[in-house]
CSV table of C-alpha atoms in Angstrom, one decimal:
chain,number,residue,atom,x,y,z
A,1,MET,CA,0.0,0.0,0.0
A,2,ILE,CA,1.3,3.4,-0.9
A,3,ASP,CA,1.5,6.0,1.9
A,4,PRO,CA,-1.3,8.6,1.1
A,5,ASN,CA,0.8,11.2,2.8
A,6,SER,CA,3.8,10.7,0.6
A,7,ASN,CA,5.0,13.9,-1.1
A,8,ASP,CA,5.5,11.9,-4.3
A,9,LEU,CA,1.8,11.5,-4.9
A,10,ILE,CA,0.3,13.4,-7.8
A,11,LEU,CA,-1.4,16.2,-5.9
A,12,GLY,CA,0.8,16.7,-2.9
A,13,SER,CA,-0.6,16.9,0.6
A,14,GLN,CA,-3.8,18.9,0.4
A,15,LEU,CA,-6.5,20.1,-2.0
A,16,SER,CA,-8.3,23.4,-1.7
A,17,ARG,CA,-12.1,23.3,-2.2
A,18,HIS,CA,-11.6,26.0,-4.9
A,19,HIS,CA,-8.5,24.5,-6.4
A,20,ASP,CA,-7.8,24.8,-10.1
A,21,LEU,CA,-8.4,21.0,-10.4
A,22,LEU,CA,-12.1,21.3,-9.9
A,23,PRO,CA,-12.8,22.2,-13.6
A,24,HIS,CA,-11.5,18.7,-14.3
A,25,LEU,CA,-14.5,17.1,-12.7
A,26,VAL,CA,-15.6,13.9,-14.5
A,27,ARG,CA,-18.7,13.1,-12.4
A,28,SER,CA,-20.1,13.3,-8.9
A,29,GLU,CA,-22.1,10.6,-7.2
A,30,ARG,CA,-23.7,9.9,-3.9
A,31,GLN,CA,-23.0,6.6,-2.2
A,32,GLY,CA,-24.8,6.1,1.2
A,33,GLN,CA,-23.7,9.0,3.4
A,34,ALA,CA,-20.8,10.0,1.1
A,35,VAL,CA,-20.6,12.5,-1.8
A,36,ILE,CA,-17.8,11.4,-4.2
A,37,HIS,CA,-16.3,13.6,-6.9
A,38,HIS,CA,-14.3,11.9,-9.6
A,39,LEU,CA,-11.6,14.2,-11.0
A,40,ASN,CA,-9.2,13.7,-13.9
A,41,PRO,CA,-6.5,16.4,-13.7
A,42,PRO,CA,-3.4,16.8,-15.8
A,43,ILE,CA,-0.3,14.9,-14.7
A,44,SER,CA,1.8,17.1,-12.3
A,45,PRO,CA,5.6,17.3,-12.5
A,46,GLU,CA,5.7,15.2,-9.4
A,47,GLY,CA,3.3,12.7,-10.9
A,48,LYS,CA,5.5,12.3,-14.0
A,49,LEU,CA,8.4,11.3,-11.7
A,50,TYR,CA,6.3,8.7,-9.9
A,51,THR,CA,6.8,5.3,-11.6
A,52,LEU,CA,4.2,2.6,-11.2
A,53,SER,CA,4.6,-1.2,-11.4
A,54,PRO,CA,2.1,-2.9,-13.9
A,55,GLU,CA,-0.1,-4.0,-11.1
A,56,ASP,CA,-0.4,-0.5,-9.8
A,57,GLN,CA,-1.4,1.2,-13.0
A,58,ASP,CA,-5.0,1.7,-11.9
A,59,LEU,CA,-4.2,3.2,-8.5
A,60,LYS,CA,-6.4,6.1,-7.4
A,61,ILE,CA,-6.0,8.5,-4.5
A,62,VAL,CA,-8.9,9.4,-2.2
A,63,PHE,CA,-9.1,12.9,-0.6
A,64,ARG,CA,-11.5,13.6,2.2
A,65,ALA,CA,-13.0,17.0,3.0
A,66,MET,CA,-11.7,18.7,6.2
A,67,SER,CA,-14.3,19.2,8.9
A,68,ASP,CA,-13.9,23.0,8.7
A,69,GLY,CA,-14.6,22.9,5.0
A,70,SER,CA,-11.2,24.5,4.1
A,71,GLY,CA,-10.1,21.8,1.7
A,72,PHE,CA,-9.4,18.1,1.3
A,73,TYR,CA,-6.6,15.9,2.8
A,74,PRO,CA,-5.2,12.5,1.6
A,75,TYR,CA,-7.4,9.8,3.0
A,76,ASP,CA,-6.5,6.5,1.3
A,77,VAL,CA,-5.3,4.9,-1.9
A,78,TYR,CA,-7.0,2.1,-3.7
A,79,ASN,CA,-6.8,0.0,-6.9
A,80,PRO,CA,-10.3,-0.5,-8.4
A,81,GLN,CA,-9.0,-3.5,-10.3
A,82,HIS,CA,-7.9,-5.5,-7.3
A,83,ILE,CA,-9.3,-6.5,-3.9
A,84,SER,CA,-8.6,-3.5,-1.8
A,85,MET,CA,-10.4,-0.4,-0.7
A,86,ASP,CA,-13.0,0.7,-3.4
A,87,SER,CA,-15.2,3.7,-3.7
A,88,ASP,CA,-18.2,1.7,-2.4
A,89,THR,CA,-16.5,1.6,1.0
A,90,LEU,CA,-16.8,5.4,1.3
A,91,GLY,CA,-20.5,5.1,1.4
A,92,THR,CA,-20.3,3.8,5.0
A,93,THR,CA,-18.6,7.0,6.2
A,94,ALA,CA,-20.4,10.3,5.9
A,95,GLY,CA,-18.4,13.1,4.2
A,96,GLU,CA,-17.3,14.5,0.9
A,97,TYR,CA,-14.5,12.9,-1.1
A,98,ILE,CA,-12.4,13.5,-4.2
A,99,VAL,CA,-11.1,10.5,-6.2
A,100,VAL,CA,-8.2,11.1,-8.5
A,101,PRO,CA,-6.3,8.7,-10.8
A,102,LEU,CA,-2.6,8.5,-10.0
A,103,ARG,CA,-2.1,8.4,-13.8
A,104,SER,CA,-4.2,11.2,-15.2
A,105,THR,CA,-4.6,13.1,-18.5
A,106,SER,CA,-3.8,16.4,-20.1
A,107,ALA,CA,-4.5,18.0,-23.4
A,108,THR,CA,-2.0,20.6,-24.7
A,109,PRO,CA,-1.4,22.4,-28.0
A,110,TYR,CA,1.0,20.7,-30.3
A,111,GLY,CA,2.7,21.8,-33.5
A,112,PHE,CA,3.9,19.2,-36.0
A,113,GLY,CA,6.5,21.6,-37.6
A,114,SER,CA,7.1,23.0,-41.0
A,115,GLN,CA,8.1,19.6,-42.5
A,116,GLN,CA,5.3,17.3,-43.5
A,117,VAL,CA,5.3,14.1,-41.4
A,118,PHE,CA,3.3,10.9,-41.6
A,119,VAL,CA,0.5,10.3,-39.1
A,120,ALA,CA,-1.7,7.2,-38.8
A,121,ASN,CA,-5.0,6.6,-37.1
A,122,VAL,CA,-4.8,4.9,-33.7
A,123,ILE,CA,-6.4,1.5,-33.7
A,124,GLY,CA,-9.2,1.2,-31.1
A,125,SER,CA,-9.4,4.9,-30.3
A,126,LYS,CA,-13.2,4.8,-30.3
A,127,ASP,CA,-12.9,3.5,-26.7
A,128,ASP,CA,-11.2,6.6,-25.5
A,129,PRO,CA,-13.8,8.4,-23.4
A,130,LYS,CA,-14.3,12.1,-24.1
A,131,PRO,CA,-13.7,14.7,-21.4
A,132,ILE,CA,-16.8,15.9,-19.7
A,133,ALA,CA,-18.8,18.8,-21.2
A,134,VAL,CA,-17.6,18.3,-24.8
A,135,ASN,CA,-19.7,16.8,-27.6
A,136,SER,CA,-16.9,15.7,-29.9
A,137,TRP,CA,-13.1,15.5,-30.2
A,138,ILE,CA,-13.1,18.3,-32.7
A,139,ASP,CA,-14.5,20.5,-29.9
A,140,VAL,CA,-11.5,19.4,-27.7
A,141,ILE,CA,-9.2,20.6,-30.5
A,142,LYS,CA,-11.0,24.0,-30.8
A,143,SER,CA,-11.0,24.5,-27.1
A,144,VAL,CA,-7.4,23.6,-26.5
A,145,LEU,CA,-6.2,25.7,-29.5
A,146,ASN,CA,-8.6,28.5,-28.7
A,147,LEU,CA,-10.1,28.4,-32.2
A,148,GLU,CA,-13.7,29.1,-33.3
A,149,LYS,CA,-13.1,26.9,-36.4
A,150,THR,CA,-10.4,24.8,-37.8
A,151,SER,CA,-9.4,23.1,-41.1
A,152,CYS,CA,-8.1,19.7,-42.2
A,153,GLN,CA,-4.5,19.3,-41.0
A,154,VAL,CA,-3.5,16.5,-43.4
A,155,ARG,CA,-3.4,16.2,-47.2
A,156,GLU,CA,-6.8,15.1,-48.4
A,157,ASP,CA,-5.8,13.9,-51.9
A,158,LEU,CA,-3.3,11.2,-51.0
A,159,ILE,CA,-2.9,8.4,-48.5
A,160,TYR,CA,0.3,6.4,-47.9
A,161,ASP,CA,0.6,2.6,-48.1
A,162,ALA,CA,3.6,1.8,-45.9
A,163,ASP,CA,3.6,-1.9,-46.8
A,164,ASN,CA,4.1,-1.2,-50.5
A,165,ASN,CA,5.9,2.2,-50.0
A,166,THR,CA,3.5,3.9,-52.3
A,167,GLN,CA,1.2,6.9,-52.2
A,168,VAL,CA,-2.4,6.3,-53.3
A,169,SER,CA,-4.8,8.8,-54.7
A,170,ALA,CA,-7.7,8.9,-52.3
A,171,LYS,CA,-10.1,10.1,-54.9
A,172,ASP,CA,-9.1,7.4,-57.4
A,173,PHE,CA,-9.8,4.9,-54.6
A,174,ALA,CA,-13.4,6.0,-54.5
A,175,THR,CA,-13.2,6.8,-50.9
A,176,GLN,CA,-16.4,8.7,-50.7
A,177,LYS,CA,-18.3,5.9,-52.3
A,178,GLN,CA,-17.1,3.5,-49.7
A,179,ALA,CA,-17.8,5.8,-46.9
A,180,THR,CA,-21.3,6.6,-48.1
A,181,GLU,CA,-22.2,3.0,-48.5
A,182,THR,CA,-20.7,2.1,-45.1
A,183,ARG,CA,-22.0,5.0,-43.0
A,184,SER,CA,-24.8,6.6,-44.9
A,185,SER,CA,-26.0,8.5,-41.8
A,186,ILE,CA,-22.9,10.8,-41.6
A,187,ASN,CA,-21.5,13.6,-43.6
A,188,ILE,CA,-18.1,12.2,-44.8
A,189,ASN,CA,-16.7,15.7,-45.5
A,190,THR,CA,-17.2,16.7,-41.8
A,191,LEU,CA,-14.1,17.6,-39.9
A,192,VAL,CA,-13.5,15.3,-36.9
A,193,GLY,CA,-10.9,15.0,-34.2
A,194,GLY,CA,-8.9,12.0,-35.2
A,195,HIS,CA,-6.6,10.1,-32.7
A,196,VAL,CA,-3.3,9.6,-34.5
A,197,VAL,CA,0.3,8.5,-33.9
A,198,GLN,CA,3.3,10.0,-35.6
A,199,ASP,CA,4.1,7.0,-37.7
A,200,SER,CA,3.6,5.6,-41.2
A,201,ARG,CA,1.7,2.6,-39.7
A,202,ASN,CA,-1.4,2.3,-37.6
A,203,LYS,CA,-0.8,1.3,-34.0
A,204,THR,CA,-2.7,0.1,-30.9
A,205,VAL,CA,-1.7,2.4,-28.1
A,206,SER,CA,-1.6,1.2,-24.5
A,207,ALA,CA,-3.6,3.0,-21.8
A,208,GLY,CA,-1.8,5.9,-20.2
A,209,GLU,CA,0.5,6.6,-23.2
A,210,THR,CA,0.5,9.7,-25.4
A,211,VAL,CA,-1.5,10.1,-28.6
A,212,TYR,CA,-2.4,13.2,-30.8
A,213,LEU,CA,-5.6,14.7,-31.9
A,214,MET,CA,-5.8,16.3,-35.4
A,215,ALA,CA,-8.6,17.8,-37.4
A,216,ILE,CA,-9.2,15.4,-40.4
A,217,ARG,CA,-12.0,14.6,-42.7
A,218,GLN,CA,-14.5,12.0,-41.6
A,219,TRP,CA,-13.8,9.9,-44.6
A,220,LEU,CA,-10.2,9.6,-43.6
A,221,ASN,CA,-11.3,8.4,-40.3
A,222,ILE,CA,-13.5,5.6,-41.7
A,223,LEU,CA,-11.9,4.7,-45.0
A,224,SER,CA,-11.4,1.0,-45.5
A,225,TYR,CA,-8.1,0.4,-47.3
A,226,PRO,CA,-7.5,-1.9,-49.0
A,227,ILE,CA,-11.0,-2.6,-50.2
A,228,THR,CA,-10.9,-6.0,-48.3
A,229,GLU,CA,-10.0,-4.3,-45.0
A,230,LYS,CA,-12.8,-4.5,-42.5
A,231,ASP,CA,-11.5,-2.1,-39.9
A,232,TRP,CA,-12.1,1.6,-40.7
A,233,GLY,CA,-9.2,4.0,-40.9
A,234,THR,CA,-6.4,1.4,-40.8
A,235,GLU,CA,-3.6,0.1,-43.1
A,236,PHE,CA,-2.7,3.6,-44.4
A,237,ALA,CA,-1.1,6.8,-43.2
A,238,MET,CA,-1.7,10.5,-43.9
A,239,GLN,CA,0.7,13.3,-44.5
A,240,THR,CA,0.4,16.5,-42.5
A,241,ILE,CA,0.2,19.9,-44.1
A,242,PRO,CA,3.1,22.3,-43.4
A,243,ASN,CA,2.9,23.8,-39.9
A,244,ALA,CA,0.0,21.5,-38.9
A,245,VAL,CA,-1.3,21.9,-35.4
A,246,GLY,CA,-3.2,19.6,-33.1
A,247,VAL,CA,-3.5,18.5,-29.5
A,248,LYS,CA,-1.2,16.3,-27.5
A,249,LEU,CA,-3.2,13.9,-25.2
A,250,SER,CA,-1.4,12.4,-22.2
A,251,GLY,CA,-3.1,9.5,-20.4
A,252,TYR,CA,-4.9,7.8,-23.4
A,253,LEU,CA,-7.9,5.7,-22.3
A,254,CYS,CA,-7.5,6.9,-18.7
A,255,ARG,CA,-10.3,9.4,-18.3
A,256,GLY,CA,-13.0,8.6,-15.8
């Protein structure tokens, strides 16, 4: 068991009720006599230095409200994936609590540079839960970059086949026809926030690692290439436009 009072923990020794972390609220719930707030704040410098063994990757810290209402103090540490204290236990003790993942997330502006680089869709990114109070990943991009609107940050005319080391004309590949037949209920020209890695090949990314969000066309997000490929958005890479911008996401799959 990790000592909850350790200075190495992500949030230090105390939380103020009006601390800057409160905007990172994921959800609040009532369990018995307890009110529990689940937060997902950015990783602090201290948290980045704190290394976890594989069995401790899901550890969360519980803070309990002080009796005078001035803030919260470290109360306990638990791993929801193992037999240890869990949030249900808090329901037996009246009070207000904050639960914070030891490994958390952040979203910061990211520039891909003046040189065009390859990016590829992340396999399985549909399972990454959106932050609270946003409707879409494109809204996350606009919010983080402070933009009212954005544009596609990759070339729309060509995709790259890393296995054959060739560029393929997306239009010649009848991309829009495929997308229309596959997902007739969506506008394939809509800009979406795509999860990508900086690579010429698609990858599955482990929870807690870093991925990037870029504004791309919906059809680039759901294109089946080659024609026999069943998974959307895989088996090809895209090339960024010069000075492309996006969002760097730390703590992939860890929200909530």
